Amino acid sequence: MKDEPLVSVVIATYNMGQYLPDAVESVLNQHWKNLEVIVVDDGSEDNTAESISRFNDDARFRYVRTANQGQPKAKNRGLAESKGEFIGFCDADDLWHPDKLKLQMPLFKDSSVGVVYSEVSYIDELGMLIDKPKPYYRYSGKVTNHLVIKNFIPFGTALIRRACMTKDGVFDESLPMGIDWDLWLRYSLNWEFKYNPEKTYAYRLWSGQMSHNYRGRYDNAIKILTKFLMKYPDAIPGSVISRAWADIYVCRAMEIAKSERTFREPFIDLMHGIKHDWLNILAWKAMAKLVLRRI
């Protein structure tokens, strides 16, 4: 075990009894043996406790039940319970690949690296692989200028050094969504990020996901970016700030236009995007598609 630092894995869950056992098992089956799994049950009303009772005899497993307070508080409770020098996360409906830690942990050899993340695969409700292209370019090193424009880090793939949490805090409990982007932005100011191109995490695409709430997602993205820029006004160049705002408004416009088949609201968002970055090619292309009703 001396060559394997303890890794704490936090799984926050709410009414995920149908998927949670597979998530827990995927972490416990790691080739890296020095780990602990902390399941924080955020007031589930289904069979969650019963579904994972078979893990109670495993010394690496801990089950913590709380009143329903939302995922940020549940994740922070898991962090408070954790003991590892490094910390990982797995959503209750997702899976870790068995060699995830073996592949990612060596990248922490450099003490300036605070976050190591990897590529992600996709599965459906039945656990079958889905062929889906990589949505974003991934970056390593000092990533703030890239990260402020797009959250390119698949949350469940990320491992963090505990010192990040000690120095730069935990999840913002005032945010119902986007808490990972907020965390990565803060960590990126003082730490380097490392990307491993191997697929180490399986993200489940299904009808009950919070990620389908695109309006909430963009509303919180605006809050997060506003908060970050107010707290760290000199962290990034003005041109990058303009591009970041343009990206949020353009992407929200395209999402609303596509999902709701409306014109006025997406048009206003696109105008905001162009105002922030009038050379933004994506914004002009989106405007043309909207006007021609091709979104």
mmCIF file of C-alpha atoms in Angstrom:
data_model
loop_
_atom_site.group_PDB
_atom_site.id
_atom_site.type_symbol
_atom_site.label_atom_id
_atom_site.label_comp_id
_atom_site.label_asym_id
_atom_site.label_seq_id
_atom_site.Cartn_x
_atom_site.Cartn_y
_atom_site.Cartn_z
ATOM 1 C CA MET A 1 0.000 0.000 0.000
ATOM 2 C CA LYS A 2 2.942 2.375 0.493
ATOM 3 C CA ASP A 3 3.130 2.805 -3.282
ATOM 4 C CA GLU A 4 -0.594 3.466 -3.467
ATOM 5 C CA PRO A 5 -1.687 6.624 -1.593
ATOM 6 C CA LEU A 6 -5.211 6.420 -0.208
ATOM 7 C CA VAL A 7 -7.855 7.636 -2.661
ATOM 8 C CA SER A 8 -11.264 8.640 -1.308
ATOM 9 C CA VAL A 9 -14.170 8.321 -3.732
ATOM 10 C CA VAL A 10 -17.325 10.317 -3.020
ATOM 11 C CA ILE A 11 -20.643 9.161 -4.466
ATOM 12 C CA ALA A 12 -23.521 11.523 -3.707
ATOM 13 C CA THR A 13 -26.884 9.959 -4.483
ATOM 14 C CA TYR A 14 -30.600 10.649 -4.451
ATOM 15 C CA ASN A 15 -33.149 8.005 -5.451
ATOM 16 C CA MET A 16 -30.656 6.069 -7.571
ATOM 17 C CA GLY A 17 -31.166 2.615 -6.107
ATOM 18 C CA GLN A 18 -31.434 1.104 -9.592
ATOM 19 C CA TYR A 19 -27.951 2.241 -10.643
ATOM 20 C CA LEU A 20 -26.002 2.919 -7.431
ATOM 21 C CA PRO A 21 -24.841 -0.674 -6.725
ATOM 22 C CA ASP A 22 -23.124 -0.840 -10.116
ATOM 23 C CA ALA A 23 -21.412 2.490 -9.474
ATOM 24 C CA VAL A 24 -20.109 1.359 -6.069
ATOM 25 C CA GLU A 25 -18.959 -1.992 -7.419
ATOM 26 C CA SER A 26 -17.110 -0.340 -10.305
ATOM 27 C CA VAL A 27 -15.058 1.700 -7.829
ATOM 28 C CA LEU A 28 -14.395 -1.154 -5.407
ATOM 29 C CA ASN A 29 -13.213 -3.307 -8.335
ATOM 30 C CA GLN A 30 -10.338 -0.954 -9.101
ATOM 31 C CA HIS A 31 -6.926 -2.484 -9.709
ATOM 32 C CA TRP A 32 -5.752 0.203 -7.262
ATOM 33 C CA LYS A 33 -6.618 -1.306 -3.876
ATOM 34 C CA ASN A 34 -5.909 1.483 -1.372
ATOM 35 C CA LEU A 35 -9.191 3.321 -1.591
ATOM 36 C CA GLU A 36 -12.365 4.121 0.300
ATOM 37 C CA VAL A 37 -15.852 4.673 -1.070
ATOM 38 C CA ILE A 38 -18.143 7.126 0.704
ATOM 39 C CA VAL A 39 -21.778 7.046 -0.379
ATOM 40 C CA VAL A 40 -23.727 10.072 0.816
ATOM 41 C CA ASP A 41 -27.444 9.409 0.545
ATOM 42 C CA ASP A 42 -29.143 12.787 0.206
ATOM 43 C CA GLY A 43 -32.473 11.738 1.716
ATOM 44 C CA SER A 44 -33.451 9.098 -0.855
ATOM 45 C CA GLU A 45 -37.015 7.803 -0.742
ATOM 46 C CA ASP A 46 -36.411 4.658 -2.811
ATOM 47 C CA ASN A 47 -34.597 1.401 -2.000
ATOM 48 C CA THR A 48 -31.122 2.978 -1.945
ATOM 49 C CA ALA A 49 -30.060 1.657 1.485
ATOM 50 C CA GLU A 50 -31.244 -1.865 0.704
ATOM 51 C CA SER A 51 -29.691 -1.892 -2.761
ATOM 52 C CA ILE A 52 -26.174 -1.348 -1.431
ATOM 53 C CA SER A 53 -26.433 -3.335 1.815
ATOM 54 C CA ARG A 54 -24.231 -6.073 0.330
ATOM 55 C CA PHE A 55 -21.254 -3.724 0.553
ATOM 56 C CA ASN A 56 -21.579 -3.111 4.292
ATOM 57 C CA ASP A 57 -19.030 -5.814 5.159
ATOM 58 C CA ASP A 58 -16.355 -4.229 2.966
ATOM 59 C CA ALA A 59 -14.073 -2.131 5.194
ATOM 60 C CA ARG A 60 -13.470 0.236 2.282
ATOM 61 C CA PHE A 61 -17.153 1.151 2.054
ATOM 62 C CA ARG A 62 -19.053 3.720 4.111
ATOM 63 C CA TYR A 63 -22.719 4.738 3.865
ATOM 64 C CA VAL A 64 -23.802 8.137 5.202
ATOM 65 C CA ARG A 65 -27.468 9.101 5.148
ATOM 66 C CA THR A 66 -28.535 12.749 5.469
ATOM 67 C CA ALA A 67 -31.686 14.808 5.072
ATOM 68 C CA ASN A 68 -32.302 15.992 1.522
ATOM 69 C CA GLN A 69 -30.260 19.183 1.082
ATOM 70 C CA GLY A 70 -29.097 19.040 -2.537
ATOM 71 C CA GLN A 71 -26.028 17.686 -4.307
ATOM 72 C CA PRO A 72 -23.497 20.408 -3.316
ATOM 73 C CA LYS A 73 -24.044 19.774 0.398
ATOM 74 C CA ALA A 74 -24.079 16.019 -0.149
ATOM 75 C CA LYS A 75 -20.764 16.144 -2.007
ATOM 76 C CA ASN A 76 -19.245 18.414 0.641
ATOM 77 C CA ARG A 77 -20.365 15.990 3.356
ATOM 78 C CA GLY A 78 -18.529 13.268 1.462
ATOM 79 C CA LEU A 79 -15.420 15.433 1.275
ATOM 80 C CA ALA A 80 -15.621 16.096 5.015
ATOM 81 C CA GLU A 81 -15.856 12.347 5.665
ATOM 82 C CA SER A 82 -12.934 11.514 3.358
ATOM 83 C CA LYS A 83 -9.447 10.662 4.585
ATOM 84 C CA GLY A 84 -7.467 10.191 1.371
ATOM 85 C CA GLU A 85 -4.582 12.262 0.078
ATOM 86 C CA PHE A 86 -6.430 12.214 -3.246
ATOM 87 C CA ILE A 87 -10.151 12.407 -3.950
ATOM 88 C CA GLY A 88 -12.327 11.198 -6.801
ATOM 89 C CA PHE A 89 -15.997 11.318 -7.653
ATOM 90 C CA CYS A 90 -18.477 8.992 -9.290
ATOM 91 C CA ASP A 91 -22.061 9.940 -10.003
ATOM 92 C CA ALA A 92 -24.511 7.319 -8.776
ATOM 93 C CA ASP A 93 -25.679 6.429 -12.295
ATOM 94 C CA ASP A 94 -22.194 6.182 -13.836
ATOM 95 C CA LEU A 95 -19.275 3.734 -13.754
ATOM 96 C CA TRP A 96 -15.522 3.769 -13.259
ATOM 97 C CA HIS A 97 -13.354 1.635 -15.522
ATOM 98 C CA PRO A 98 -11.271 -0.832 -13.428
ATOM 99 C CA ASP A 99 -7.909 0.687 -14.368
ATOM 100 C CA LYS A 100 -8.920 4.314 -13.823
ATOM 101 C CA LEU A 101 -6.703 4.975 -10.794
ATOM 102 C CA LYS A 102 -3.760 2.982 -12.165
ATOM 103 C CA LEU A 103 -3.815 5.172 -15.284
ATOM 104 C CA GLN A 104 -4.383 8.546 -13.657
ATOM 105 C CA MET A 105 -2.571 8.519 -10.314
ATOM 106 C CA PRO A 106 0.973 8.490 -11.809
ATOM 107 C CA LEU A 107 0.268 11.928 -13.293
ATOM 108 C CA PHE A 108 0.332 13.418 -9.786
ATOM 109 C CA LYS A 109 4.097 12.835 -9.587
ATOM 110 C CA ASP A 110 4.618 16.565 -10.161
ATOM 111 C CA SER A 111 3.506 18.360 -6.970
ATOM 112 C CA SER A 112 2.216 21.325 -8.994
ATOM 113 C CA VAL A 113 -0.521 19.106 -10.486
ATOM 114 C CA GLY A 114 -3.756 19.485 -8.562
ATOM 115 C CA VAL A 115 -6.280 17.835 -10.891
ATOM 116 C CA VAL A 116 -5.922 14.849 -13.210
ATOM 117 C CA TYR A 117 -8.779 14.013 -15.561
ATOM 118 C CA SER A 118 -9.353 11.737 -18.515
ATOM 119 C CA GLU A 119 -11.540 10.908 -21.481
ATOM 120 C CA VAL A 120 -15.053 9.571 -21.034
ATOM 121 C CA SER A 121 -17.193 6.918 -22.716
ATOM 122 C CA TYR A 122 -20.990 6.876 -22.861
ATOM 123 C CA ILE A 123 -23.544 4.209 -21.991
ATOM 124 C CA ASP A 124 -27.329 4.035 -22.231
ATOM 125 C CA GLU A 125 -29.892 3.162 -19.550
ATOM 126 C CA LEU A 126 -29.064 -0.543 -19.953
ATOM 127 C CA GLY A 127 -25.303 -0.029 -19.774
ATOM 128 C CA MET A 128 -24.683 -0.500 -23.492
ATOM 129 C CA LEU A 129 -21.929 1.589 -25.067
ATOM 130 C CA ILE A 130 -22.999 4.573 -27.157
ATOM 131 C CA ASP A 131 -20.779 5.844 -29.940
ATOM 132 C CA LYS A 132 -20.491 9.570 -29.326
ATOM 133 C CA PRO A 133 -17.743 11.946 -30.527
ATOM 134 C CA LYS A 134 -15.599 13.834 -28.044
ATOM 135 C CA PRO A 135 -17.440 17.160 -27.569
ATOM 136 C CA TYR A 136 -14.549 19.402 -26.508
ATOM 137 C CA TYR A 137 -10.818 19.746 -26.899
ATOM 138 C CA ARG A 138 -9.023 18.894 -23.633
ATOM 139 C CA TYR A 139 -6.126 20.870 -22.137
ATOM 140 C CA SER A 140 -3.262 20.322 -19.691
ATOM 141 C CA GLY A 141 -1.108 22.729 -17.677
ATOM 142 C CA LYS A 142 -2.387 26.152 -16.654
ATOM 143 C CA VAL A 143 -5.872 25.967 -18.091
ATOM 144 C CA THR A 144 -7.766 28.983 -16.734
ATOM 145 C CA ASN A 145 -7.994 30.827 -20.067
ATOM 146 C CA HIS A 146 -9.425 27.727 -21.740
ATOM 147 C CA LEU A 147 -11.608 26.673 -18.835
ATOM 148 C CA VAL A 148 -13.352 30.006 -18.481
ATOM 149 C CA ILE A 149 -14.671 29.594 -22.034
ATOM 150 C CA LYS A 150 -15.742 25.957 -21.780
ATOM 151 C CA ASN A 151 -15.888 23.377 -19.016
ATOM 152 C CA PHE A 152 -14.049 20.639 -20.900
ATOM 153 C CA ILE A 153 -13.464 18.403 -17.858
ATOM 154 C CA PRO A 154 -15.825 15.411 -17.531
ATOM 155 C CA PHE A 155 -16.588 15.632 -13.816
ATOM 156 C CA GLY A 156 -16.493 11.973 -12.870
ATOM 157 C CA THR A 157 -13.116 11.455 -14.530
ATOM 158 C CA ALA A 158 -11.410 14.019 -12.280
ATOM 159 C CA LEU A 159 -9.127 13.210 -9.361
ATOM 160 C CA ILE A 160 -7.995 16.015 -7.078
ATOM 161 C CA ARG A 161 -5.151 16.461 -4.646
ATOM 162 C CA ARG A 162 -6.501 17.102 -1.137
ATOM 163 C CA ALA A 163 -4.296 20.198 -0.936
ATOM 164 C CA CYS A 164 -6.542 21.784 -3.590
ATOM 165 C CA MET A 165 -9.507 21.489 -1.274
ATOM 166 C CA THR A 166 -7.519 22.782 1.696
ATOM 167 C CA LYS A 167 -6.172 25.779 -0.206
ATOM 168 C CA ASP A 168 -9.043 26.694 -2.526
ATOM 169 C CA GLY A 169 -12.191 25.372 -0.897
ATOM 170 C CA VAL A 170 -14.958 22.896 -1.649
ATOM 171 C CA PHE A 171 -18.218 23.033 -3.617
ATOM 172 C CA ASP A 172 -20.257 26.233 -3.498
ATOM 173 C CA GLU A 173 -23.465 25.162 -1.758
ATOM 174 C CA SER A 174 -25.400 28.143 -3.118
ATOM 175 C CA LEU A 175 -25.215 26.690 -6.644
ATOM 176 C CA PRO A 176 -27.706 23.965 -7.586
ATOM 177 C CA MET A 177 -25.898 23.217 -10.868
ATOM 178 C CA GLY A 178 -22.484 23.794 -12.433
ATOM 179 C CA ILE A 179 -20.666 23.231 -9.151
ATOM 180 C CA ASP A 180 -17.819 21.374 -10.856
ATOM 181 C CA TRP A 181 -17.060 24.263 -13.260
ATOM 182 C CA ASP A 182 -16.994 26.660 -10.324
ATOM 183 C CA LEU A 183 -14.576 24.353 -8.488
ATOM 184 C CA TRP A 184 -12.258 23.855 -11.477
ATOM 185 C CA LEU A 185 -12.060 27.599 -12.155
ATOM 186 C CA ARG A 186 -10.889 28.238 -8.593
ATOM 187 C CA TYR A 187 -8.427 25.352 -8.642
ATOM 188 C CA SER A 188 -7.023 26.379 -12.025
ATOM 189 C CA LEU A 189 -5.619 29.607 -10.582
ATOM 190 C CA ASN A 190 -3.129 27.813 -8.337
ATOM 191 C CA TRP A 191 -2.740 24.349 -9.791
ATOM 192 C CA GLU A 192 -1.901 22.618 -13.037
ATOM 193 C CA PHE A 193 -4.310 20.168 -14.648
ATOM 194 C CA LYS A 194 -3.252 16.990 -16.454
ATOM 195 C CA TYR A 195 -5.257 15.159 -19.101
ATOM 196 C CA ASN A 196 -5.049 11.425 -19.752
ATOM 197 C CA PRO A 197 -6.615 10.495 -23.117
ATOM 198 C CA GLU A 198 -7.649 7.018 -21.941
ATOM 199 C CA LYS A 199 -11.357 6.431 -21.349
ATOM 200 C CA THR A 200 -11.649 5.733 -17.626
ATOM 201 C CA TYR A 201 -15.269 6.680 -16.915
ATOM 202 C CA ALA A 202 -18.635 5.651 -18.323
ATOM 203 C CA TYR A 203 -21.237 8.426 -18.347
ATOM 204 C CA ARG A 204 -24.813 7.208 -18.506
ATOM 205 C CA LEU A 205 -27.212 9.016 -20.828
ATOM 206 C CA TRP A 206 -30.817 8.582 -19.727
ATOM 207 C CA SER A 207 -34.098 10.449 -19.401
ATOM 208 C CA GLY A 208 -33.895 11.253 -15.672
ATOM 209 C CA GLN A 209 -30.704 13.305 -15.725
ATOM 210 C CA MET A 210 -30.405 16.795 -14.278
ATOM 211 C CA SER A 211 -28.278 17.703 -17.308
ATOM 212 C CA HIS A 212 -31.458 17.901 -19.408
ATOM 213 C CA ASN A 213 -32.308 21.128 -17.572
ATOM 214 C CA TYR A 214 -30.491 23.344 -20.078
ATOM 215 C CA ARG A 215 -32.096 26.572 -18.862
ATOM 216 C CA GLY A 216 -30.930 25.948 -15.318
ATOM 217 C CA ARG A 217 -27.505 24.988 -16.581
ATOM 218 C CA TYR A 218 -26.995 28.256 -18.446
ATOM 219 C CA ASP A 219 -28.529 30.383 -15.694
ATOM 220 C CA ASN A 220 -26.008 28.943 -13.255
ATOM 221 C CA ALA A 221 -23.165 29.278 -15.761
ATOM 222 C CA ILE A 222 -23.867 33.021 -15.888
ATOM 223 C CA LYS A 223 -23.847 33.185 -12.073
ATOM 224 C CA ILE A 224 -20.579 31.247 -11.884
ATOM 225 C CA LEU A 225 -18.782 33.346 -14.478
ATOM 226 C CA THR A 226 -20.013 36.577 -12.890
ATOM 227 C CA LYS A 227 -18.858 35.449 -9.444
ATOM 228 C CA PHE A 228 -15.460 34.317 -10.723
ATOM 229 C CA LEU A 229 -14.761 37.562 -12.593
ATOM 230 C CA MET A 230 -15.825 39.686 -9.630
ATOM 231 C CA LYS A 231 -13.575 37.784 -7.229
ATOM 232 C CA TYR A 232 -10.609 37.476 -9.606
ATOM 233 C CA PRO A 233 -10.876 40.511 -11.931
ATOM 234 C CA ASP A 234 -7.267 40.261 -13.110
ATOM 235 C CA ALA A 235 -7.107 36.495 -13.560
ATOM 236 C CA ILE A 236 -7.698 36.444 -17.316
ATOM 237 C CA PRO A 237 -7.273 38.884 -20.248
ATOM 238 C CA GLY A 238 -10.173 41.035 -21.396
ATOM 239 C CA SER A 239 -10.285 39.349 -24.789
ATOM 240 C CA VAL A 240 -10.783 35.965 -23.116
ATOM 241 C CA ILE A 241 -13.533 37.384 -20.906
ATOM 242 C CA SER A 242 -15.338 38.693 -23.987
ATOM 243 C CA ARG A 243 -15.078 35.333 -25.676
ATOM 244 C CA ALA A 244 -16.327 33.548 -22.556
ATOM 245 C CA TRP A 245 -19.455 35.692 -22.372
ATOM 246 C CA ALA A 246 -20.052 35.299 -26.080
ATOM 247 C CA ASP A 247 -19.798 31.518 -25.793
ATOM 248 C CA ILE A 248 -22.400 31.327 -23.013
ATOM 249 C CA TYR A 249 -24.935 33.489 -24.857
ATOM 250 C CA VAL A 250 -24.408 31.832 -28.235
ATOM 251 C CA CYS A 251 -24.639 28.309 -26.835
ATOM 252 C CA ARG A 252 -27.763 29.157 -24.838
ATOM 253 C CA ALA A 253 -29.356 30.730 -27.913
ATOM 254 C CA MET A 254 -28.707 27.635 -30.006
ATOM 255 C CA GLU A 255 -29.983 25.307 -27.276
ATOM 256 C CA ILE A 256 -33.230 27.232 -26.804
ATOM 257 C CA ALA A 257 -33.796 27.646 -30.551
ATOM 258 C CA LYS A 258 -33.260 23.949 -31.142
ATOM 259 C CA SER A 259 -35.295 22.702 -28.191
ATOM 260 C CA GLU A 260 -38.154 25.203 -28.190
ATOM 261 C CA ARG A 261 -38.300 26.297 -31.837
ATOM 262 C CA THR A 262 -38.525 29.975 -30.851
ATOM 263 C CA PHE A 263 -36.919 33.060 -32.399
ATOM 264 C CA ARG A 264 -37.050 36.148 -30.186
ATOM 265 C CA GLU A 265 -35.178 34.871 -27.106
ATOM 266 C CA PRO A 266 -32.375 33.168 -29.079
ATOM 267 C CA PHE A 267 -32.063 36.295 -31.247
ATOM 268 C CA ILE A 268 -31.558 38.466 -28.143
ATOM 269 C CA ASP A 269 -28.964 36.047 -26.776
ATOM 270 C CA LEU A 270 -27.083 36.030 -30.077
ATOM 271 C CA MET A 271 -27.051 39.821 -30.105
ATOM 272 C CA HIS A 272 -25.560 39.764 -26.600
ATOM 273 C CA GLY A 273 -22.940 37.298 -27.798
ATOM 274 C CA ILE A 274 -22.024 39.411 -30.806
ATOM 275 C CA LYS A 275 -21.875 42.524 -28.629
ATOM 276 C CA HIS A 276 -19.299 40.830 -26.389
ATOM 277 C CA ASP A 277 -17.244 39.452 -29.277
ATOM 278 C CA TRP A 278 -18.270 40.812 -32.665
ATOM 279 C CA LEU A 279 -15.602 38.736 -34.440
ATOM 280 C CA ASN A 280 -17.045 35.494 -33.062
ATOM 281 C CA ILE A 281 -17.622 33.354 -36.154
ATOM 282 C CA LEU A 282 -19.848 30.881 -34.303
ATOM 283 C CA ALA A 283 -22.169 33.702 -33.271
ATOM 284 C CA TRP A 284 -22.587 34.961 -36.830
ATOM 285 C CA LYS A 285 -23.142 31.454 -38.172
ATOM 286 C CA ALA A 286 -25.740 30.822 -35.491
ATOM 287 C CA MET A 287 -27.470 34.102 -36.345
ATOM 288 C CA ALA A 288 -27.645 33.115 -40.004
ATOM 289 C CA LYS A 289 -29.100 29.692 -39.116
ATOM 290 C CA LEU A 290 -31.651 31.293 -36.801
ATOM 291 C CA VAL A 291 -32.803 33.847 -39.365
ATOM 292 C CA LEU A 292 -33.035 31.160 -42.040
ATOM 293 C CA ARG A 293 -34.851 28.834 -39.600
ATOM 294 C CA ARG A 294 -32.179 26.153 -39.933
ATOM 295 C CA ILE A 295 -31.546 25.531 -36.258
#
